[in-house]
Coordinates of C-alpha atoms in Angstrom, one line a residue:
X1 CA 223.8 -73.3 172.2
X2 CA 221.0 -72.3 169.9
X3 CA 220.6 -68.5 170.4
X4 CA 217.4 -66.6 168.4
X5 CA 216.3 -63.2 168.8
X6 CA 213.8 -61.3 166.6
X7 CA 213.9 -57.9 164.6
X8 CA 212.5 -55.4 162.4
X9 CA 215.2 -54.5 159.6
X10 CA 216.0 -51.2 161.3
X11 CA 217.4 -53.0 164.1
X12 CA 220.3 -55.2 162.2
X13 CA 222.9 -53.1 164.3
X14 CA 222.3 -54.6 167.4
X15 CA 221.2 -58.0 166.3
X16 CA 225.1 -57.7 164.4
X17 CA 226.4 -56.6 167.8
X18 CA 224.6 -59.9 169.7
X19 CA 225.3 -62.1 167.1
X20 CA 229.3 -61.4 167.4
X21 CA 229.1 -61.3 171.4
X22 CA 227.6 -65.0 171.1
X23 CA 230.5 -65.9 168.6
X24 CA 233.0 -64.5 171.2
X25 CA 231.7 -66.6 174.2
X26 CA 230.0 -69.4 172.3
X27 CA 232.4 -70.6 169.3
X28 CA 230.8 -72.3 166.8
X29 CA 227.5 -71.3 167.9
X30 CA 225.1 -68.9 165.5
X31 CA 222.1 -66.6 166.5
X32 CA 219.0 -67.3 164.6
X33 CA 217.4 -64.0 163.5
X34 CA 213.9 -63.6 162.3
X35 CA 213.5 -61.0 160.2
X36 CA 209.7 -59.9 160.7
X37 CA 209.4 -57.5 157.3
X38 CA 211.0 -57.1 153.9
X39 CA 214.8 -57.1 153.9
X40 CA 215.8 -58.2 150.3
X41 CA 216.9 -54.7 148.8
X42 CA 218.6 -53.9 152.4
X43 CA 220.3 -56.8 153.3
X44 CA 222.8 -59.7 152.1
X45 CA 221.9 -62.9 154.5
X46 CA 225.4 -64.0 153.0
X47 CA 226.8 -60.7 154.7
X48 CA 225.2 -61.1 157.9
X49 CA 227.0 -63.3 161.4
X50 CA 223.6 -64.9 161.3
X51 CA 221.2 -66.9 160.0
X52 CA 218.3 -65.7 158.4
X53 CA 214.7 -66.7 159.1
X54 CA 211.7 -65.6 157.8
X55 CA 207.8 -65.8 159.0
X56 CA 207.2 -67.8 156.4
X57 CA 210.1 -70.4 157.4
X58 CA 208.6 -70.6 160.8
X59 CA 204.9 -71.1 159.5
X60 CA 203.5 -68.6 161.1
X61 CA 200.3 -68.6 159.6
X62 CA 198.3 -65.6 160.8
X63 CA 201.8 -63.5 160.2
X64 CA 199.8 -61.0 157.5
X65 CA 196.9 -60.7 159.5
X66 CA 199.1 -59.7 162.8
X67 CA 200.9 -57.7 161.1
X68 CA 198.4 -55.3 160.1
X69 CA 196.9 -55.8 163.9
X70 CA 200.0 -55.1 165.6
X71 CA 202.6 -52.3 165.8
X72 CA 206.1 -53.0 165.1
X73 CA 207.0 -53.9 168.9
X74 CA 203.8 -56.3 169.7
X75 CA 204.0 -57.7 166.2
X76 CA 207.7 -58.6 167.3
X77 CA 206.9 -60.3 170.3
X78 CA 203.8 -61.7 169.2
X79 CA 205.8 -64.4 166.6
X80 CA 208.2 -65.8 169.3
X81 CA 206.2 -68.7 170.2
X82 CA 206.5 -69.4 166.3
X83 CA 209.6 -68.9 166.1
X84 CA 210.6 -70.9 168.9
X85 CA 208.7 -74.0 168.4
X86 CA 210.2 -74.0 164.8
X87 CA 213.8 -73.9 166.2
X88 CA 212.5 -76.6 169.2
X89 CA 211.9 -79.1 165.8
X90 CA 214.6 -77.9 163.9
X91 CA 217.4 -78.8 166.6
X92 CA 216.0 -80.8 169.1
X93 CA 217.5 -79.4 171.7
X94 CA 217.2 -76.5 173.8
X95 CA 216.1 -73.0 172.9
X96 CA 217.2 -69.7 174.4
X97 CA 215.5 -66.4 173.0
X98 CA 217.4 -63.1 173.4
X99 CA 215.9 -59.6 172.9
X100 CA 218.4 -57.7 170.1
X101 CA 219.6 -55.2 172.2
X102 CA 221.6 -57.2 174.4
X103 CA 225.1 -57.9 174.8
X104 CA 226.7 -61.5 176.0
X105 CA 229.7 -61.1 178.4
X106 CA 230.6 -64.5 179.2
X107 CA 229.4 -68.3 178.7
X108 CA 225.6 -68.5 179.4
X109 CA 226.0 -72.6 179.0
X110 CA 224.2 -73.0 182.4
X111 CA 221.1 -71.7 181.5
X112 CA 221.0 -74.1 178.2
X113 CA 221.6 -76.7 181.4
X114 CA 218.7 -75.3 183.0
X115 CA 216.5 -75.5 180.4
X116 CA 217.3 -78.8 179.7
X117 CA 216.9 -80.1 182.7
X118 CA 213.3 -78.3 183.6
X119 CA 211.9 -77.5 180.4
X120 CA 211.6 -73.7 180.9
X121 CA 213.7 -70.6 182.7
X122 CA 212.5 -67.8 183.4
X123 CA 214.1 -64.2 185.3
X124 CA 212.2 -62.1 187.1
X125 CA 212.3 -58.1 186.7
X126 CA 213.1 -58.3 190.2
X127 CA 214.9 -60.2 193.1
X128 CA 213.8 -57.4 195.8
X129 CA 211.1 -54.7 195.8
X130 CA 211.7 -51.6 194.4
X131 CA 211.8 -48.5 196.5
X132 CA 208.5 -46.4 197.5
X133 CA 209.6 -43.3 195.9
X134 CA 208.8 -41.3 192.9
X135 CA 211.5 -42.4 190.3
X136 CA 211.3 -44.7 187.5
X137 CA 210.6 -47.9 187.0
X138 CA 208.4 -48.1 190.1
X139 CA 206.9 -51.5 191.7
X140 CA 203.3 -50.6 189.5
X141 CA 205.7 -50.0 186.1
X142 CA 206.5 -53.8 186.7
X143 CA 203.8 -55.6 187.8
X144 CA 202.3 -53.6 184.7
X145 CA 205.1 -54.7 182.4
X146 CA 205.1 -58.5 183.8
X147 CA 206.6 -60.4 186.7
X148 CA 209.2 -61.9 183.8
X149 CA 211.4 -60.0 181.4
X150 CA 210.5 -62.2 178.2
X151 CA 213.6 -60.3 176.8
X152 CA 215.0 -63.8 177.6
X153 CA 213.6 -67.2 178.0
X154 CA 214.9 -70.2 177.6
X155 CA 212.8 -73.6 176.6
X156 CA 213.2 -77.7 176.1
X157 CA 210.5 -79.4 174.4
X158 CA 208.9 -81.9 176.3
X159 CA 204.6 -82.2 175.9
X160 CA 204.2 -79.7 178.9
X161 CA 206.2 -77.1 177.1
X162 CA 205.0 -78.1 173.7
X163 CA 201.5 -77.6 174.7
X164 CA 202.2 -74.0 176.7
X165 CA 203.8 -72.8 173.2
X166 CA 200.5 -73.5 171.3
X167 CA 198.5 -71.9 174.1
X168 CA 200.9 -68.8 174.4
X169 CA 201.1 -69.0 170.2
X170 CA 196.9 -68.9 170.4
X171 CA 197.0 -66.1 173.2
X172 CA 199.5 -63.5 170.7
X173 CA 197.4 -64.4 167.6
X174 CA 195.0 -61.3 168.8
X175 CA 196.3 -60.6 172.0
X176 CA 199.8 -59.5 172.1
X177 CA 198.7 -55.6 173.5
X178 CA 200.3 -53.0 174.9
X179 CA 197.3 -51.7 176.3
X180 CA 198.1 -51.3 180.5
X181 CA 194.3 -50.3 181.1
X182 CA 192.7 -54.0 180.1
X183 CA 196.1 -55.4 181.7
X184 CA 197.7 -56.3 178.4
X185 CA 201.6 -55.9 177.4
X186 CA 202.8 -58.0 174.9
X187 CA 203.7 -61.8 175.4
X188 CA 204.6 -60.9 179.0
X189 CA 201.7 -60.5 180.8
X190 CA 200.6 -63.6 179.6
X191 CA 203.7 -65.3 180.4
X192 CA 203.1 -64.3 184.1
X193 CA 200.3 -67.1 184.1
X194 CA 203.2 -70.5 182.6
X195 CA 204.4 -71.5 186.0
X196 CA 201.3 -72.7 187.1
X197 CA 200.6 -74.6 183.7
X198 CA 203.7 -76.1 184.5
X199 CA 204.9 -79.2 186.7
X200 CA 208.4 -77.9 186.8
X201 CA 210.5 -75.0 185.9
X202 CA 213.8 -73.0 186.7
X203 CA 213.7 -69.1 187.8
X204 CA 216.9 -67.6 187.7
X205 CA 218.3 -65.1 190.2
X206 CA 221.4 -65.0 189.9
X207 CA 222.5 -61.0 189.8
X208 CA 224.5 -61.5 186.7
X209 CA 222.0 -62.3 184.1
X210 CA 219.9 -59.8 182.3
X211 CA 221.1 -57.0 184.0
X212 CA 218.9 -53.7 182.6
X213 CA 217.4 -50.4 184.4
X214 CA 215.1 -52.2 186.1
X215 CA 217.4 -53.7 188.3
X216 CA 220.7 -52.2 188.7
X217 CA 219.4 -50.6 191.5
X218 CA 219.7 -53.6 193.7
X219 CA 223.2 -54.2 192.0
X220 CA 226.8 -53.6 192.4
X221 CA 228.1 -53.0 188.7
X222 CA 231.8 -52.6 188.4
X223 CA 234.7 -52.7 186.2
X224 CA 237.7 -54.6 187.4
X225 CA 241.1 -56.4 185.9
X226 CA 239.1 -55.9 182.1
X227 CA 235.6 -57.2 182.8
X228 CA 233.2 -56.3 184.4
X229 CA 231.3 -57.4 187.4
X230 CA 227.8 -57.5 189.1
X231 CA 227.8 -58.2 192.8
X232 CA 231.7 -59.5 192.2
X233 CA 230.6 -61.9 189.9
X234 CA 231.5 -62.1 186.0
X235 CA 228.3 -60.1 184.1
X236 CA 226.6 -62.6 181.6
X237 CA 224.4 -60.3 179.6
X238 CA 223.2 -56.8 179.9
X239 CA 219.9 -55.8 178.7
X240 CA 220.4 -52.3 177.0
X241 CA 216.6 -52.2 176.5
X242 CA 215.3 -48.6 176.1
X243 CA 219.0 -47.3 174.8
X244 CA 219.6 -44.7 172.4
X245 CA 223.0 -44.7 170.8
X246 CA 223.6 -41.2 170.0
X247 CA 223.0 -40.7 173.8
X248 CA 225.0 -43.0 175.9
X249 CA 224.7 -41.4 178.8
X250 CA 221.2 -42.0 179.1
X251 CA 220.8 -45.3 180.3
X252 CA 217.4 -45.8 179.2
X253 CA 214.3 -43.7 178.6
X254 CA 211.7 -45.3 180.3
X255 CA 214.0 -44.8 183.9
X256 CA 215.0 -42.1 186.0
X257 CA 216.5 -44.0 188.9
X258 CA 220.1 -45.0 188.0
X259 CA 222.5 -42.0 187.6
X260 CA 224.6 -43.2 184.5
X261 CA 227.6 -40.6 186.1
X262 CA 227.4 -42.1 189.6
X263 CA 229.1 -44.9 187.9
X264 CA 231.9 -45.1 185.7
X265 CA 231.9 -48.7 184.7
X266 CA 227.7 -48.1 183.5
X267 CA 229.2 -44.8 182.0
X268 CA 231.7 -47.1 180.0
X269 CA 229.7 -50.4 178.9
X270 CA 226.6 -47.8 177.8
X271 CA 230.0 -46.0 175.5
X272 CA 231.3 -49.0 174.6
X273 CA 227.6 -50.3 173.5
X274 CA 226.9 -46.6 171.7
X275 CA 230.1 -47.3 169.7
X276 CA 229.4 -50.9 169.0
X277 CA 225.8 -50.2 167.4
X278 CA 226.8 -47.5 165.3
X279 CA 229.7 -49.5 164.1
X280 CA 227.6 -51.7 162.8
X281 CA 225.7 -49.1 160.5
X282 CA 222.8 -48.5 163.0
X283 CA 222.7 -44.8 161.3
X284 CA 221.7 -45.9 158.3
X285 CA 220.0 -49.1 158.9
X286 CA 217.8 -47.2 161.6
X287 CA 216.3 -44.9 158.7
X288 CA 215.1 -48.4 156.5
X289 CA 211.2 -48.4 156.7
X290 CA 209.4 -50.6 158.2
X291 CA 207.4 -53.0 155.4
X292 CA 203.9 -52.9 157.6
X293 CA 203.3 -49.2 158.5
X294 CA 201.0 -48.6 156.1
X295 CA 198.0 -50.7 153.4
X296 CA 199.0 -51.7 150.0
X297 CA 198.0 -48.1 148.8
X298 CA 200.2 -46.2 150.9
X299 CA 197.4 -45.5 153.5
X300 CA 199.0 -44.9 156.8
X301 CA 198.4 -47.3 159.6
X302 CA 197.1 -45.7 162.7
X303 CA 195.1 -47.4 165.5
X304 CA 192.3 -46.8 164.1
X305 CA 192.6 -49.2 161.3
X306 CA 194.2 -51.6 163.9
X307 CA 191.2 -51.6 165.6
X308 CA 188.8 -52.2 163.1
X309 CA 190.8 -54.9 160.7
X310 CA 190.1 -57.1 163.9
X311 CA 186.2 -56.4 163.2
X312 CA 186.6 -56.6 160.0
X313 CA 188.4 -60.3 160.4
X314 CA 185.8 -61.3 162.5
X315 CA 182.7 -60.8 160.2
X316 CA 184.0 -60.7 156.9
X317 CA 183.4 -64.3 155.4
X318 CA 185.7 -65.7 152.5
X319 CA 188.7 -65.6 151.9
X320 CA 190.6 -62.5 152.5
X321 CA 193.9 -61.1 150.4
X322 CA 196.4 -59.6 152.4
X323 CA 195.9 -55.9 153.3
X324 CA 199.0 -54.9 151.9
X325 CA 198.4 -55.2 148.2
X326 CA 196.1 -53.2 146.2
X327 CA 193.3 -56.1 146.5
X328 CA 193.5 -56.3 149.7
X329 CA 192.8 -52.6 150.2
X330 CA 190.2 -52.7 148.0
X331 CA 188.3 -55.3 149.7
X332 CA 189.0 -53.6 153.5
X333 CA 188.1 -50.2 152.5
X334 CA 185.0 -51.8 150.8
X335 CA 183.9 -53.0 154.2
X336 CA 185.0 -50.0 156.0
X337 CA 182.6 -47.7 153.6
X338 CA 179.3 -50.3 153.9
X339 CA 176.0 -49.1 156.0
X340 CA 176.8 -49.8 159.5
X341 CA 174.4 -53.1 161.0
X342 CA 171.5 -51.5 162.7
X343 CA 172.9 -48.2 162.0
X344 CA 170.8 -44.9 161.0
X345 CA 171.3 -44.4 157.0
X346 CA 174.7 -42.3 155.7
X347 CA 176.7 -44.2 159.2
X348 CA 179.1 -46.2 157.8
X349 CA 181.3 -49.4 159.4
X350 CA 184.2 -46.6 160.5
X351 CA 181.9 -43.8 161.4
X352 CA 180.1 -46.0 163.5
X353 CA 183.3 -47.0 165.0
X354 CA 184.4 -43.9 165.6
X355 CA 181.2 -43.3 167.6
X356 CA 182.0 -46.3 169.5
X357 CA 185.0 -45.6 170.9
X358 CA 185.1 -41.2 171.1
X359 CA 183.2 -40.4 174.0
X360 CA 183.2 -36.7 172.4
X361 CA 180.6 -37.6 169.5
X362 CA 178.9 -39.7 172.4
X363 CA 178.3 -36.6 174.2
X364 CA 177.5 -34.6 170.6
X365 CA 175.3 -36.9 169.6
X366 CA 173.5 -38.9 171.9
X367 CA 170.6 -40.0 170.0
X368 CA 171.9 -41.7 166.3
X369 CA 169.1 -43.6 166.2
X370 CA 166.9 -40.3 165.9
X371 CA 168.1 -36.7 164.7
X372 CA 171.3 -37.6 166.1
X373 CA 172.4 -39.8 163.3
X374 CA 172.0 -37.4 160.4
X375 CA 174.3 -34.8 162.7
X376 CA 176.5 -36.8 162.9
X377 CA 176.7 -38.1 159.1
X378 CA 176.7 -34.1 158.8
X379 CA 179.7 -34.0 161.2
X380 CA 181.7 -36.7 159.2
X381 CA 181.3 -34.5 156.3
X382 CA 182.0 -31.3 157.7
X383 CA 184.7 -32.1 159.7
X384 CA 185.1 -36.2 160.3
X385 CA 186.4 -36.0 156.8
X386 CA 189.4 -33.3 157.6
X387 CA 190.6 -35.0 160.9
X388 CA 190.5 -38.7 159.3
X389 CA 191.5 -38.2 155.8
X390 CA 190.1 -42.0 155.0
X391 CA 186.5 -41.4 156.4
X392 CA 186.4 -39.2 153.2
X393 CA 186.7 -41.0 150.7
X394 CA 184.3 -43.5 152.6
X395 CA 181.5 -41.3 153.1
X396 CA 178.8 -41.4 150.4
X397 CA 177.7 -39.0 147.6
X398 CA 175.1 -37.1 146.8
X399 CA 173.4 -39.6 144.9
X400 CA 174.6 -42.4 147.5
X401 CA 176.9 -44.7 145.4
X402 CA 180.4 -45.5 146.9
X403 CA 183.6 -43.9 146.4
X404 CA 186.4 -46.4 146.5
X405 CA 190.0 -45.3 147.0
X406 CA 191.1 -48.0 144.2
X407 CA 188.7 -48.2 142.1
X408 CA 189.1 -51.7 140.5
X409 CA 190.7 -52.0 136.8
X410 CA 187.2 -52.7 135.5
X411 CA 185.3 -49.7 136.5
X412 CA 188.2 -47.5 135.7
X413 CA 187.7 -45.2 132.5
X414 CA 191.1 -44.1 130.5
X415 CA 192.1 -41.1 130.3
X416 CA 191.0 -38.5 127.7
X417 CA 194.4 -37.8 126.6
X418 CA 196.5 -38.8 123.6
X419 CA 199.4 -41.2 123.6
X420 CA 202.1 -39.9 124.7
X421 CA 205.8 -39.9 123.2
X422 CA 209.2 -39.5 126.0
X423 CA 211.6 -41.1 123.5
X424 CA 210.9 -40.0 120.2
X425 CA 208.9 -43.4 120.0
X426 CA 205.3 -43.7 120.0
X427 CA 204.1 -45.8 123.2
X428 CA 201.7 -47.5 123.9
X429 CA 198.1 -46.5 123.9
X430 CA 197.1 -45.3 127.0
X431 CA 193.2 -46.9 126.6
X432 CA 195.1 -51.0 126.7
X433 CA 195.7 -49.9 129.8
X434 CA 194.2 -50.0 133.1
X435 CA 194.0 -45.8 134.0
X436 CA 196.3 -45.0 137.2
X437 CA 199.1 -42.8 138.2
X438 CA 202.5 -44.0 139.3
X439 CA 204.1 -41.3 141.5
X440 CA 207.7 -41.5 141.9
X441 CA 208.8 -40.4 145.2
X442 CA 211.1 -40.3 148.3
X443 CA 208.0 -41.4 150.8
X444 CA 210.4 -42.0 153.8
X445 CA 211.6 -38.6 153.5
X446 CA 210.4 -36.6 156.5
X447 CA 210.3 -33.2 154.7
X448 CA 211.2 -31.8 151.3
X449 CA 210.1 -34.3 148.2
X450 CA 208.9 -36.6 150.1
X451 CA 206.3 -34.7 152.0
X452 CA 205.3 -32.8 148.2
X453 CA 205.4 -37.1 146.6
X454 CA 202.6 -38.2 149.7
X455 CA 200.6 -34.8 149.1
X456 CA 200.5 -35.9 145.2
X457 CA 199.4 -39.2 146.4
X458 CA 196.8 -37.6 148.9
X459 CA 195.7 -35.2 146.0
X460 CA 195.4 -38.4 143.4
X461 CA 193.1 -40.2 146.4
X462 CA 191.2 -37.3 147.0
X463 CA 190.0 -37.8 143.3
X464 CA 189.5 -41.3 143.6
X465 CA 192.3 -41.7 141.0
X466 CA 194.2 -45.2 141.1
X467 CA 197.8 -44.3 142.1
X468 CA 200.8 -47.0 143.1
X469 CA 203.7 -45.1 145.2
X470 CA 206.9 -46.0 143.6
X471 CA 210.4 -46.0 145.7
X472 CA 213.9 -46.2 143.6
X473 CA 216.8 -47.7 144.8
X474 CA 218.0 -44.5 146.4
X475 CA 217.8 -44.0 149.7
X476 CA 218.7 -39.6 150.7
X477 CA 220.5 -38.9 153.2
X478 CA 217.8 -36.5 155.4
X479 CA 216.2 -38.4 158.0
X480 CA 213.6 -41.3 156.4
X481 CA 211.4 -41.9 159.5
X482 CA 207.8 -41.9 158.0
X483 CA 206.4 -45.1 157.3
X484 CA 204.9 -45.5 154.2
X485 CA 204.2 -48.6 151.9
X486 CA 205.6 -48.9 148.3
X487 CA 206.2 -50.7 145.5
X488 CA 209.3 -50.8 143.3
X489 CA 209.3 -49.6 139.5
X490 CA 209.1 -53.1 137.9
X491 CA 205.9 -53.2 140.2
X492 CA 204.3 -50.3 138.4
X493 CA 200.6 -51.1 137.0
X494 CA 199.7 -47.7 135.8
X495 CA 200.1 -45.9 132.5
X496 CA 201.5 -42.5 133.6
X497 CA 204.6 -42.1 136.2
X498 CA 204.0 -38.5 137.9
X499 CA 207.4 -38.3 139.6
X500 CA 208.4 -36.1 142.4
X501 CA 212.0 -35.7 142.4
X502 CA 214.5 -33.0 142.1
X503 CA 215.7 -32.6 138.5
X504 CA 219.1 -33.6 138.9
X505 CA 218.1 -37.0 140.8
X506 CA 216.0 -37.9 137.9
X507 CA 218.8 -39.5 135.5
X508 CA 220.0 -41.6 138.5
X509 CA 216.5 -42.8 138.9
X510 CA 216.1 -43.5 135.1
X511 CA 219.4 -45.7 135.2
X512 CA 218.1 -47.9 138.0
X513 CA 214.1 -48.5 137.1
X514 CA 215.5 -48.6 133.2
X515 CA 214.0 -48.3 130.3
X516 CA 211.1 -50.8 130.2
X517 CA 209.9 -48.3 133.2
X518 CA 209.2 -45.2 131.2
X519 CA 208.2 -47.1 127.5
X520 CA 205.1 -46.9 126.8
X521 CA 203.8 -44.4 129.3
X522 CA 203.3 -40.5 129.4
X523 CA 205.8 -39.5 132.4

């Protein structure tokens, strides 16, 4: 079988975990796993019990651009048709994708038989309705999720499925949501409307296949003689989606329906699952950062910049450099900070966004093409500029010229200082050099350093100094959940490091960025 699934690097643990199931049932078989973001300094592909891909091997084209659209769940939904049509060529034969976070139990060789002999399968959420009650899932969670759980499909290239992965490829360029209210959620919603694009196609029933919350309700789950069963037939995957290993009794968050301890044999495959996941180093590989959660200068990624990139796609003409390096930023923010179309003077491209879509400054300031505008300008400085850091540096001076957050290497001045000396040798002179400000920092950190390195950086900003975050080899053990973008010390552009580390961290620091990192600059 050819087996794929799809992953942010955080996730290895249970792509690990599916990978090995397959190897159990499937010998000889491998799991394809694309890798959406930046793994190089995390993983070993020669380590791994699969094979690598990248966006770039599956030519997804508008990757950079989605990525900076999407969130790190839509982004990874949005490049299966990519991926899958790649694998499609590659093999010429059938396809099955599998969300990470499930588990095979036995041979799933019929549904590669299936998709070969229809072209696509599909399996419902749901073989009968859910109850009228007040738990979780309910009948209006699914039709809101999708009528298919695209945590599996399997597909067979023939022109009918060829030409529904470049439609369903075209639809998750901009459109792969969640976003309930204009009836969006990721590739499934779409995915409701295939069968009737299609002249034939298999939808699987059978009780034993992607078993998950939202349907054990209507199944008989046991353990018996050293496997387990669904309905009294062999299980041949479970769908652990919504599972959080450090509490396996909790069968999923988004359900309150099945009692995990009304059932021993859930009790024990959730354990078992818990056990298998953090065997495979999910406690450490859940802390990695993901590559895409914030611009090339470190700005965070909210939706709010979601939102407007699309805009900003859409009218900027040219070409335009990824929004994860430092030109890229520049040329975004740029935009962002330009006199609205139509707009009363002082409204720039976000503010006027803003206005759009907050129904509070609406009711504030109802008329911006009168009074209303300045008030609003007024608001943005007042107090725009405190909630949404990045409207201030985007609002305009006193004498109306722009203040970029990256000022280009041509407009920048060098410092008034003198060349500085860290190693008894004179460096080298500060003016050859572009003016900037590498801070050295634990960004992932939650607390401690790391919120004192991003306040640095926020300071820096604030000032309109150039600054490029810089992130050491060293990961600490507290908890690294906050996104932020960085570069790596042989990336650094500027000539001063500002680092923000403990004292006694520093020599280990100095051993891995070496030497070359600290000549020639004031640190």
């Amino acid at each position: 079988m050819n087996v794929c699934t799809i992953i942010a690097k955080n996730y290895v643990a249970h792509a690990r975990v599916l990978a090995r199931s397959l190897t159990e049932h499937h010998p000889g078989d491998r799991l394809w796993t694309l890798i959406i973001d930046d793994f190089e300094r995390y993983l070993d592909p020669a380590d791994e019990p699969f094979e690598i891909l990248t966006p770039a091997d599956i030519d997804c084209e508008p990757f950079t651009h989605m990525a900076l659209r999407y969130s790190v769940l839509e982004l990874s939904t949005a490049v299966k048709p990519w991926l899958m049509r790649h694998l499609l060529r590659e093999t010429g034969a059938p396809v099955t994708y599998l969300d990470p976070d499930i588990k095979i139990y036995s041979s799933l060789e019929r549904l590669d038989q299936l998709a070969a002999e229809h072209g696509v399968v599909l399996i419902p959420h749901n073989r009968r309705p859910i109850p009228a009650d007040d738990r979780k899932p309910s009948q209006v969670d699914i039709m809101i999720a999708g009528v298919y759980n695209l945590g599996y499909v399997s597909l067979a290239s023939r022109p009918e499925v060829d030409s529904l992965l470049d439609w369903w490829a075209d639809r998750l360029r901009r459109d792969c949501r969640v976003d309930p209210t204009w009836g969006y959620f990721v590739d499934q919603r779409w995915f409701d409307l295939a069968p009737g694009f299609l002249s034939d196609l298999a939808i699987v029933r059978d009780p034993e296949y992607n078993v998950a919350y939202w349907n054990l309700h209507e199944r008989r789950f046991a353990h018996e003689g050293g496997r387990y069963l669904v309905d009294g037939g062999p299980l041949a995957f479970f769908h652990f989606s919504g599972f959080d290993a450090d509490h396996p009794l909790a069968l999923s968050r988004y359900q309150d329906r099945v009692d995990v301890l009304a059932n021993p044999a859930l009790e024990r495959i959730l354990s078992e699952y818990g056990t298998e996941v953090m065997g495979e180093g999910h406690a450490t590989s859940r802390k990695w950062p993901y590559s895409y959660g914030a611009l090339g200068d470190g700005t965070r990624l909210d939706d709010l910049l979601r939102g407007m990139y699309d805009e900003f796609v859409d009218d900027y003409t040219g070409h335009i450099p990824s929004p994860f390096t430092l030109d890229g930023v520049r040329v975004f923010q740029t935009w962002l900070g330009e006199q609205a179309p139509g707009a009363a003077p002082g409204i720039n491209r976000m503010l006027a966004h803003l206005y759009r879509t907050r129904p509070d400054l609406r009711g504030m300031y109802p008329d911006v093409a009168g009074p209303g505008g300045a008030e609003l300008v007024r608001w943005a400085r007042e107090y725009g500029r405190q909630e949404i850091p990045l409207l201030a540096r985007l609002m305009t001076d006193t004498n109306g010229s722009q203040h970029s957050p990256v000022p280009p290497p041509s407009q920048a001045s060098p410092p008034a200082v003198s060349p500085a000396v860290s190693d008894g040798e004179e460096s080298t002179p500060l003016s050859q050099t572009p003016f900037g400000v590498n801070v050295v920092g634990y960004f992932r950190s939650e607390l401690g350093t790391g919120e004192a390195a991003r306040q640095v950086v926020a300071a820096l900003d604030s000032q309109q100094v150039p600054v490029m975050p810089i992130h050491g080899q060293t990961i600490p053990l507290s908890r690294q959940g906050h996104a932020y973008a960085t570069a790596a010390p042989e990336d650094a552009a500027y000539p001063v490091n500002l680092i923000c580390m403990n004292a006694d961290m520093l020599p280990e620091f100095a051993a891995q960025a070496g030497e070359e990192f600290f000549a020639g600059r004031y640190s």
